[in-house]
Every structure is written in C-alpha cells, then in structure tokens.
CSV table of C-alpha atoms and ligand atoms in Angstrom, one decimal:
chain,number,residue,atom,x,y,z
A,1,MET,CA,138.5,-34.5,74.8
A,2,GLU,CA,136.8,-31.9,72.7
A,3,ASN,CA,133.4,-31.0,74.2
A,4,PRO,CA,130.7,-32.8,72.1
A,5,LEU,CA,128.0,-30.5,73.5
A,6,THR,CA,128.3,-27.9,70.8
A,7,PRO,CA,125.8,-25.0,70.4
A,8,GLU,CA,124.1,-26.9,67.5
A,9,VAL,CA,123.8,-30.0,69.7
A,10,LEU,CA,122.5,-28.0,72.7
A,11,ALA,CA,119.7,-26.5,70.5
A,12,ASP,CA,118.2,-29.9,69.6
A,13,PRO,CA,117.1,-32.2,72.5
A,14,VAL,CA,117.4,-35.3,70.3
A,15,ALA,CA,120.9,-34.6,69.2
A,16,LEU,CA,121.8,-33.6,72.8
A,17,THR,CA,120.4,-36.8,74.2
A,18,ARG,CA,122.6,-38.8,71.8
A,19,ALA,CA,125.7,-36.8,72.6
A,20,LEU,CA,125.1,-37.3,76.3
A,21,VAL,CA,124.5,-41.0,75.9
A,22,ASP,CA,127.8,-41.3,74.0
A,23,ILE,CA,129.8,-39.8,76.9
A,24,GLU,CA,130.5,-42.8,79.1
A,25,SER,CA,129.3,-42.2,82.7
A,26,VAL,CA,128.7,-45.4,84.7
A,27,SER,CA,128.2,-44.5,88.4
A,28,LEU,CA,131.3,-43.1,90.1
A,29,ASP,CA,132.8,-42.3,86.7
A,30,GLU,CA,131.0,-39.1,85.9
A,31,LYS,CA,133.9,-36.7,85.8
A,32,ALA,CA,134.1,-36.5,82.0
A,33,ILE,CA,130.4,-35.8,81.5
A,34,ALA,CA,130.3,-33.4,84.4
A,35,ASP,CA,133.2,-31.5,82.9
A,36,CYS,CA,131.4,-31.2,79.6
A,37,VAL,CA,128.1,-30.0,81.2
A,38,GLU,CA,129.9,-27.5,83.5
A,39,GLU,CA,131.9,-26.0,80.6
A,40,VAL,CA,128.7,-25.5,78.7
A,41,LEU,CA,126.8,-23.9,81.6
A,42,ARG,CA,129.6,-21.6,82.6
A,43,ARG,CA,129.4,-19.9,79.2
A,44,VAL,CA,125.7,-19.1,79.6
A,45,PRO,CA,125.4,-15.4,80.8
A,46,HIS,CA,121.9,-15.8,82.4
A,47,LEU,CA,123.1,-18.7,84.7
A,48,SER,CA,125.2,-18.8,87.9
A,49,THR,CA,127.0,-22.2,87.8
A,50,PHE,CA,128.5,-24.2,90.7
A,51,ARG,CA,130.0,-27.6,91.1
A,52,HIS,CA,130.3,-30.0,94.0
A,53,GLY,CA,132.2,-33.2,93.2
A,54,ASN,CA,130.7,-34.3,89.9
A,55,THR,CA,127.4,-32.6,90.5
A,56,VAL,CA,126.8,-29.4,88.5
A,57,MET,CA,124.2,-26.9,89.5
A,58,ALA,CA,123.2,-23.8,87.5
A,59,ARG,CA,120.5,-21.3,88.3
A,60,THR,CA,118.8,-18.2,87.2
A,61,ASP,CA,118.4,-15.3,89.7
A,62,LEU,CA,115.6,-13.2,88.1
A,63,GLY,CA,113.8,-12.4,91.4
A,64,ARG,CA,110.8,-14.4,90.5
A,65,SER,CA,108.3,-15.2,93.2
A,66,SER,CA,108.7,-19.0,92.8
A,67,ARG,CA,111.7,-21.2,92.2
A,68,VAL,CA,111.6,-24.6,90.5
A,69,VAL,CA,114.2,-27.4,90.3
A,70,LEU,CA,114.8,-29.4,87.2
A,71,ALA,CA,117.0,-32.3,88.0
A,72,GLY,CA,118.6,-35.2,86.2
A,73,HIS,CA,121.3,-37.7,87.2
A,74,LEU,CA,124.3,-38.0,84.9
A,75,ASP,CA,125.2,-41.6,85.7
A,76,THR,CA,124.1,-44.8,84.2
A,77,VAL,CA,124.1,-48.5,85.2
A,78,PRO,CA,127.0,-50.5,83.8
A,79,HIS,CA,126.8,-51.1,80.0
A,80,ASN,CA,125.3,-54.2,78.6
A,81,ASP,CA,126.5,-54.4,75.0
A,82,ASN,CA,124.5,-51.2,74.5
A,83,PHE,CA,127.2,-48.5,74.3
A,84,PRO,CA,127.5,-46.2,72.3
A,85,SER,CA,124.0,-45.4,71.1
A,86,THR,CA,122.5,-46.6,67.9
A,87,MET,CA,119.5,-45.4,65.9
A,88,ARG,CA,116.7,-47.6,64.5
A,89,GLY,CA,114.0,-45.5,62.8
A,90,ASP,CA,112.3,-43.3,65.5
A,91,LEU,CA,114.2,-45.1,68.3
A,92,MET,CA,117.5,-44.3,69.9
A,93,TYR,CA,119.0,-47.3,71.6
A,94,GLY,CA,121.8,-47.4,74.2
A,95,CYS,CA,122.6,-47.3,77.9
A,96,GLY,CA,121.1,-44.2,79.5
A,97,THR,CA,118.8,-43.3,76.6
A,98,SER,CA,115.7,-43.8,78.8
A,99,ASP,CA,117.3,-43.6,82.2
A,100,MET,CA,117.9,-40.8,82.0
A,101,LYS,CA,120.0,-38.8,79.6
A,102,SER,CA,117.0,-37.9,77.5
A,103,GLY,CA,115.7,-36.2,80.7
A,104,VAL,CA,119.1,-34.6,81.3
A,105,ALA,CA,118.9,-33.3,77.8
A,106,PHE,CA,115.6,-31.5,78.6
A,107,ALA,CA,117.2,-29.7,81.5
A,108,LEU,CA,120.4,-28.8,79.7
A,109,HIS,CA,118.6,-27.7,76.6
A,110,LEU,CA,116.3,-25.4,78.6
A,111,ALA,CA,119.1,-24.1,80.8
A,112,VAL,CA,121.0,-22.9,77.7
A,113,THR,CA,118.1,-21.7,75.5
A,114,LEU,CA,115.6,-20.2,78.0
A,115,PRO,CA,117.1,-16.9,79.4
A,116,ASP,CA,113.8,-15.6,80.8
A,117,PRO,CA,111.7,-18.4,82.4
A,118,ARG,CA,108.5,-17.5,84.3
A,119,TYR,CA,110.0,-19.0,87.5
A,120,ASP,CA,113.5,-18.9,88.7
A,121,VAL,CA,115.0,-22.3,87.8
A,122,THR,CA,117.7,-24.3,89.5
A,123,TYR,CA,119.1,-27.0,87.2
A,124,PHE,CA,120.8,-30.0,88.7
A,125,PHE,CA,123.1,-32.5,86.8
A,126,TYR,CA,124.1,-34.9,89.5
A,127,GLU,CA,126.3,-37.9,90.1
A,128,ALA,CA,125.7,-41.4,91.4
A,129,GLU,CA,122.0,-41.9,91.5
A,130,GLU,CA,122.1,-45.5,90.5
A,131,ILE,CA,124.1,-46.7,93.5
A,132,GLU,CA,123.8,-46.4,97.3
A,133,SER,CA,122.4,-43.1,98.4
A,134,ARG,CA,125.6,-42.1,100.3
A,135,TYR,CA,127.2,-41.5,96.9
A,136,ASN,CA,124.2,-39.7,95.4
A,137,GLY,CA,125.1,-36.2,94.2
A,138,LEU,CA,122.0,-34.7,95.8
A,139,THR,CA,122.8,-36.4,99.2
A,140,LEU,CA,126.3,-34.8,99.0
A,141,VAL,CA,124.8,-31.4,98.0
A,142,ALA,CA,122.3,-31.5,100.8
A,143,GLU,CA,125.1,-32.0,103.3
A,144,ALA,CA,127.5,-29.4,101.8
A,145,HIS,CA,125.2,-26.7,100.3
A,146,PRO,CA,121.7,-27.3,101.5
A,147,GLU,CA,120.7,-23.8,100.2
A,148,TRP,CA,121.3,-25.0,96.6
A,149,LEU,CA,118.2,-27.2,97.0
A,150,ARG,CA,115.8,-24.5,98.1
A,151,ALA,CA,112.8,-24.4,95.8
A,152,ASP,CA,109.0,-24.4,95.7
A,153,PHE,CA,108.7,-27.3,93.4
A,154,ALA,CA,110.9,-29.9,91.7
A,155,VAL,CA,110.7,-32.0,88.6
A,156,LEU,CA,112.9,-35.1,88.4
A,157,LEU,CA,113.4,-36.0,84.8
A,158,GLU,CA,113.4,-39.7,85.3
A,159,PRO,CA,111.7,-41.9,82.7
A,160,THR,CA,107.9,-41.8,82.8
A,161,TYR,CA,107.1,-42.1,79.1
A,162,GLY,CA,105.9,-38.5,78.9
A,163,ILE,CA,103.3,-38.6,81.7
A,164,VAL,CA,103.5,-37.2,85.2
A,165,GLU,CA,104.4,-39.8,87.9
A,166,ALA,CA,103.7,-38.3,91.2
A,167,GLY,CA,105.2,-39.2,94.6
A,168,CYS,CA,107.2,-42.4,94.8
A,169,GLN,CA,107.4,-45.7,96.6
A,170,GLY,CA,109.7,-46.2,99.5
A,171,THR,CA,112.4,-48.8,99.3
A,172,MET,CA,114.0,-51.1,101.9
A,173,ARG,CA,116.6,-53.8,101.8
A,174,ALA,CA,117.1,-56.3,104.5
A,175,ILE,CA,118.9,-59.6,105.2
A,176,VAL,CA,117.0,-62.5,106.6
A,177,THR,CA,119.4,-65.0,108.2
A,178,VAL,CA,118.4,-68.6,108.5
A,179,PRO,CA,120.4,-70.3,111.3
A,180,GLY,CA,121.8,-73.8,111.2
A,181,GLU,CA,124.5,-76.0,112.7
A,182,ARG,CA,127.6,-77.1,110.9
A,183,ALA,CA,128.4,-80.8,110.5
A,184,HIS,CA,130.2,-83.1,108.1
A,185,VAL,CA,127.9,-84.4,105.4
A,186,ALA,CA,128.8,-87.9,106.3
A,187,ARG,CA,127.1,-87.3,109.7
A,188,SER,CA,124.6,-84.7,108.6
A,189,TRP,CA,122.1,-85.7,111.3
A,190,ARG,CA,124.4,-84.0,113.8
A,191,GLY,CA,123.9,-80.6,112.1
A,192,VAL,CA,121.0,-78.4,111.0
A,193,ASN,CA,121.1,-77.4,107.3
A,194,ALA,CA,120.5,-73.6,107.0
A,195,ILE,CA,120.0,-73.8,103.2
A,196,HIS,CA,117.1,-76.3,103.7
A,197,GLY,CA,115.8,-73.9,106.3
A,198,ALA,CA,115.6,-71.1,103.7
A,199,GLY,CA,112.7,-72.9,102.1
A,200,GLU,CA,110.3,-71.6,104.7
A,201,VAL,CA,111.4,-68.0,104.0
A,202,LEU,CA,111.0,-68.5,100.3
A,203,ARG,CA,107.6,-70.0,100.8
A,204,ARG,CA,106.5,-66.9,102.7
A,205,LEU,CA,107.8,-64.8,99.8
A,206,GLY,CA,106.1,-66.9,97.2
A,207,GLU,CA,102.7,-66.7,99.0
A,208,TYR,CA,103.0,-63.0,99.8
A,209,GLN,CA,100.1,-60.8,98.6
A,210,ALA,CA,101.5,-57.4,97.8
A,211,ARG,CA,99.2,-54.4,98.5
A,212,ARG,CA,97.8,-51.9,96.0
A,213,VAL,CA,97.2,-48.5,97.5
A,214,THR,CA,95.5,-45.4,96.0
A,215,ILE,CA,96.5,-41.9,97.2
A,216,ASP,CA,95.3,-38.6,95.6
A,217,GLY,CA,94.0,-40.7,92.7
A,218,CYS,CA,97.5,-42.3,92.1
A,219,ASP,CA,97.8,-46.0,92.3
A,220,TYR,CA,100.8,-47.6,94.1
A,221,ARG,CA,101.7,-51.2,93.7
A,222,GLU,CA,104.0,-52.8,96.3
A,223,GLY,CA,106.5,-55.6,95.8
A,224,LEU,CA,108.4,-57.9,98.2
A,225,ASN,CA,111.2,-59.9,96.6
A,226,ALA,CA,114.2,-62.0,97.4
A,227,VAL,CA,117.0,-60.5,95.3
A,228,ARG,CA,120.0,-62.6,96.4
A,229,ILE,CA,120.6,-65.8,98.3
A,230,ASP,CA,123.9,-66.8,99.9
A,231,GLY,CA,124.9,-69.9,101.9
A,232,GLY,CA,127.2,-72.8,102.0
A,233,VAL,CA,130.6,-73.6,103.5
A,234,ALA,CA,132.2,-76.3,101.4
A,235,GLY,CA,131.2,-79.3,99.3
A,236,ASN,CA,131.2,-81.7,102.3
A,237,VAL,CA,129.8,-79.5,105.0
A,238,VAL,CA,126.2,-79.0,106.2
A,239,PRO,CA,125.9,-75.2,106.1
A,240,ASP,CA,125.2,-73.3,109.3
A,241,ARG,CA,124.1,-70.1,107.7
A,242,CYS,CA,122.0,-69.0,104.8
A,243,GLU,CA,121.2,-65.3,104.0
A,244,ILE,CA,118.4,-64.1,101.9
A,245,GLU,CA,118.5,-60.5,100.8
A,246,ILE,CA,115.0,-58.9,100.5
A,247,ASN,CA,113.9,-55.8,98.7
A,248,TYR,CA,110.7,-54.2,99.7
A,249,ARG,CA,109.0,-51.5,97.7
A,250,TYR,CA,106.2,-49.9,99.6
A,251,ALA,CA,103.5,-47.3,99.0
A,252,PRO,CA,104.0,-43.8,100.5
A,253,ASP,CA,101.3,-44.3,103.1
A,254,ARG,CA,104.0,-46.2,105.0
A,255,ASP,CA,107.1,-44.6,106.4
A,256,PRO,CA,110.3,-46.6,106.9
A,257,ALA,CA,109.4,-47.5,110.5
A,258,ALA,CA,106.1,-49.0,109.4
A,259,ALA,CA,107.8,-50.8,106.5
A,260,GLU,CA,110.3,-52.3,108.9
A,261,ALA,CA,107.5,-53.4,111.2
A,262,HIS,CA,105.8,-55.0,108.3
A,263,LEU,CA,108.9,-57.0,107.3
A,264,ARG,CA,109.4,-58.1,110.9
A,265,GLU,CA,105.9,-59.4,110.8
A,266,VAL,CA,106.3,-61.3,107.5
A,267,PHE,CA,109.6,-62.8,108.6
A,268,ALA,CA,108.6,-63.4,112.2
A,269,GLY,CA,110.9,-66.0,113.8
A,270,TYR,CA,113.9,-65.1,111.8
A,271,ASP,CA,116.8,-62.7,112.3
A,272,LEU,CA,116.2,-59.7,110.1
A,273,ALA,CA,118.7,-56.8,109.6
A,274,ILE,CA,117.8,-53.7,107.6
A,275,THR,CA,120.7,-52.7,105.3
A,276,ASP,CA,119.2,-49.8,103.4
A,277,ALA,CA,116.0,-47.8,103.7
A,278,ALA,CA,114.6,-44.7,101.9
A,279,ALA,CA,111.2,-43.2,102.6
A,280,GLY,CA,108.7,-42.8,99.8
A,281,ALA,CA,106.9,-39.5,98.9
A,282,ALA,CA,103.2,-38.6,98.9
A,283,PRO,CA,102.1,-37.2,95.5
A,284,GLY,CA,102.0,-33.6,96.7
A,285,LEU,CA,99.9,-32.4,93.7
A,286,ASP,CA,98.0,-29.6,95.4
A,287,ALA,CA,100.8,-27.0,95.3
A,288,PRO,CA,100.0,-24.2,92.9
A,289,VAL,CA,103.2,-24.7,90.8
A,290,ALA,CA,102.5,-28.4,90.6
A,291,GLN,CA,99.0,-27.6,89.3
A,292,GLU,CA,100.4,-25.3,86.6
A,293,PHE,CA,102.8,-28.1,85.6
A,294,LEU,CA,99.9,-30.6,85.4
A,295,ALA,CA,98.0,-28.1,83.2
A,296,ALA,CA,101.0,-27.8,80.8
A,297,VAL,CA,101.3,-31.6,80.5
A,298,GLY,CA,97.5,-32.0,80.1
A,299,ALA,CA,97.2,-35.6,81.2
A,300,ALA,CA,96.3,-37.2,84.5
A,301,PRO,CA,99.1,-38.2,86.8
A,302,ILE,CA,99.8,-41.7,88.0
A,303,GLY,CA,101.7,-43.1,91.0
A,304,LYS,CA,105.5,-43.7,90.7
A,305,LEU,CA,106.5,-47.2,91.4
A,306,GLY,CA,110.3,-47.0,91.7
A,307,TRP,CA,112.1,-45.0,94.3
A,308,THR,CA,113.5,-41.7,93.0
A,309,ASP,CA,115.0,-38.6,94.4
A,310,VAL,CA,111.4,-37.1,94.4
A,311,ALA,CA,111.4,-38.5,98.0
A,312,ARG,CA,114.4,-36.4,98.9
A,313,PHE,CA,112.6,-33.2,97.9
A,314,ALA,CA,109.4,-34.3,99.6
A,315,ALA,CA,111.4,-34.9,102.8
A,316,MET,CA,112.5,-31.2,102.6
A,317,GLY,CA,108.8,-30.1,102.2
A,318,ILE,CA,109.3,-29.4,98.4
A,319,PRO,CA,106.5,-31.0,96.3
A,320,ALA,CA,108.2,-33.0,93.5
A,321,LEU,CA,107.2,-35.3,90.7
A,322,ASN,CA,108.8,-37.3,87.8
A,323,PHE,CA,108.4,-36.4,84.2
A,324,GLY,CA,110.7,-37.8,81.5
A,325,PRO,CA,110.5,-39.1,77.9
A,326,GLY,CA,111.9,-42.6,78.5
A,327,ASP,CA,109.9,-45.8,79.1
A,328,PRO,CA,110.5,-46.7,82.7
A,329,ASN,CA,110.0,-50.4,81.8
A,330,LEU,CA,113.1,-50.3,79.7
A,331,ALA,CA,115.4,-48.7,82.3
A,332,HIS,CA,118.4,-50.9,83.0
A,333,HIS,CA,117.6,-53.3,80.2
A,334,ARG,CA,120.0,-54.2,77.4
A,335,ASP,CA,117.5,-53.0,74.8
A,336,GLU,CA,117.0,-49.6,76.6
A,337,HIS,CA,115.8,-47.0,74.1
A,338,VAL,CA,113.8,-43.9,73.8
A,339,GLU,CA,111.4,-42.6,71.2
A,340,LEU,CA,112.5,-39.4,69.4
A,341,THR,CA,108.9,-38.1,69.4
A,342,LYS,CA,108.8,-38.4,73.2
A,343,ILE,CA,111.9,-36.4,73.5
A,344,ARG,CA,110.6,-33.6,71.2
A,345,ASP,CA,107.1,-33.6,72.8
A,346,GLY,CA,108.4,-33.5,76.4
A,347,ALA,CA,110.9,-30.7,75.6
A,348,ALA,CA,108.0,-28.7,74.1
A,349,THR,CA,105.9,-29.3,77.2
A,350,LEU,CA,108.6,-28.1,79.6
A,351,HIS,CA,109.2,-25.1,77.3
A,352,ARG,CA,105.5,-24.2,77.3
A,353,TRP,CA,105.4,-24.5,81.1
A,354,LEU,CA,108.5,-22.3,81.7
A,355,THR,CA,107.8,-19.7,79.0
A,356,PRO,CA,106.2,-16.5,80.4
A,357,ALA,CA,102.5,-16.3,79.5
B,1,ZN,ZN1,117.2,-42.9,86.7
C-alpha cells in the first residue's frame, strides 16, 4: 500500500483526519495504520521515533524544562456501515472521525510541522484502546518501556467537542450471579428458577439513584447499568443460573476498592465477581503546565464522564486531561462524525499552546 499520509495531507489536519479514517484499524488490526504513521515520523529530522507492537512513539529532545505528552489511539470500534468516510457540508462522517482520528490528526500534524515547540513533546500513537486494557498500547509500553511515558503533563486527544475535560471516571465490570435449582418444567415446583430470581437484581438497578459529584469545579455523573444478561439451559428446563453483567462508572473521589464495596452493598445477598476495574483520575488542574494549557483553550473545563487513559497518567503522578475535536456523544455511533471547524480550531489551539512565546 502506498502511504496516503503525504506531505500535503500532513499539513492539513482536516485532510489528515480523513486519510487516517480511511485506513481501516479496528482494534487488534492496527498494523497498517501504525506502519503509515511510523514511516512518516521516521522521516522527520527533529523527532526520535520508536515502536512497540503497533504503538508508535516519537519525541523531541530539545532540553526543555518540561515535557508534555500528546496521545491518541489508532484503533476504532468495529465498523457499522460507516467506512470509509463521507463528507456532508462541514461534517465528516465515518468510523473513527470523532473517536478519535481527528485527535490523532492533531498530534501527527503537530509532530511533523512543529520543529521547535516550547516544551519537549512526546507523541503517542497507540493500539487497542477500545478493548480490554491488557491489549492497550499504553499498558504494553508501561510494562516494556516505562521511561517512554515520563512527562510533566499529558493531553489525551479523545473527543471532547473542543473543550477541556479533566480527570475521568473510574469503570468497573462485575457479574452478579442469581442461583437456582434445575428441574424439568413439567415439575417446575421441584426447582428454583434463576431467571425469575434476576427480577430482584433488575429492580435494584431500576431504582438505583446515581450520584453526581463535583471536584475542582468539575461535575461527574455516575452510572450503574446492566449491560448483558445470560441464563437458561434448554426449552424444557427450569434454569439454575442467571448472570447479569454490570457496568459501574464512578466519580474519581472513589477508588476501585470503594467502588467494589459500593457494588457489594447494592447487590447484597448475591454472588458478585469483579471482572474488570480501572481507577478514575482526579482533575489535576493545578499543575503549571495544565494552567498554561487551560489559558490557551480559554474556556472552563468540565468533568470527563467516560474512562480514558488520562487515568493511566494520573496513576503515574502525571496530570492529564482530554481535549479533542469530536463530539463524545457520537463516539461508537453509526452516524459518528466530526465538524471540520472543530478540527481547525482545535489544531490552532494546540499550535498556539506549543509555539514559543
Ligand atoms: Zn477513544
């Protein structure tokens, strides 16, 4: 394949977004896009470029007193009749336009066109953000090359519609198991129907009042949801087991242990197994580099609702926030799209922030 990321494309964040969207890169299939990005970065004289799996890292080494990270994931969720991209007026439609190839385009555009940024910059283009964290490119880099992540501040270019979303909520998945006793449906009184028993779990979920929490002026809104239900043995058997998978999004004033304790309280009386957990991140807006970033954006930050890799940096003591052109409400939707003006404005903001005064 000829590399579609030509110098003309790299010079224009809009064209670059479209070119990136049109390179297929569903999670675990990022080799082609990582190859294209790596090839481009290796040609840039002011960058040192490294690769681990399908994650590409490039950085300046100008001896600046602060180092910042700009990071974007290369993967997308599976297509949904929305590949390749299409244009409708000021809108670019397609899988990954919002989440988050328009953000990736910011980083790649700046990496190539900004030889003399006011901070040293580490650019990350990483794999497998949309699936379990053990595949996540930043997880793999943290294990193999932790020094690559060293920085004073990080910007994750996830969709935020051009405003700063600070911190992020934690996420936890759990399985609630409803027990029962198998029997033939002809003698159902001899068994206990686990699917009927699930009704009580669903009632608790339906009546649940999710918290709203304000930290550093940022509002976080929690959510507790059943995301899958599974039970049944055969058409003539009273089922002895029903599993309800729960997803809990929690504000960053709770750590995973507190979140788990809360779930055990909500589902008291049931067997509950945690299957996945990731801590949230406090906003971390008081760091000087974060303040300079906020000044460049010029609008008040809000709390991030989804879990993002901001939390990974926060866990390493690196303040981090989300800033990207896409609309977070459209991520993973079939009609996912991004406004071209948001791409141009956001790229200009980052350029202003990184250009020496
Ligand atoms: Zn994303």
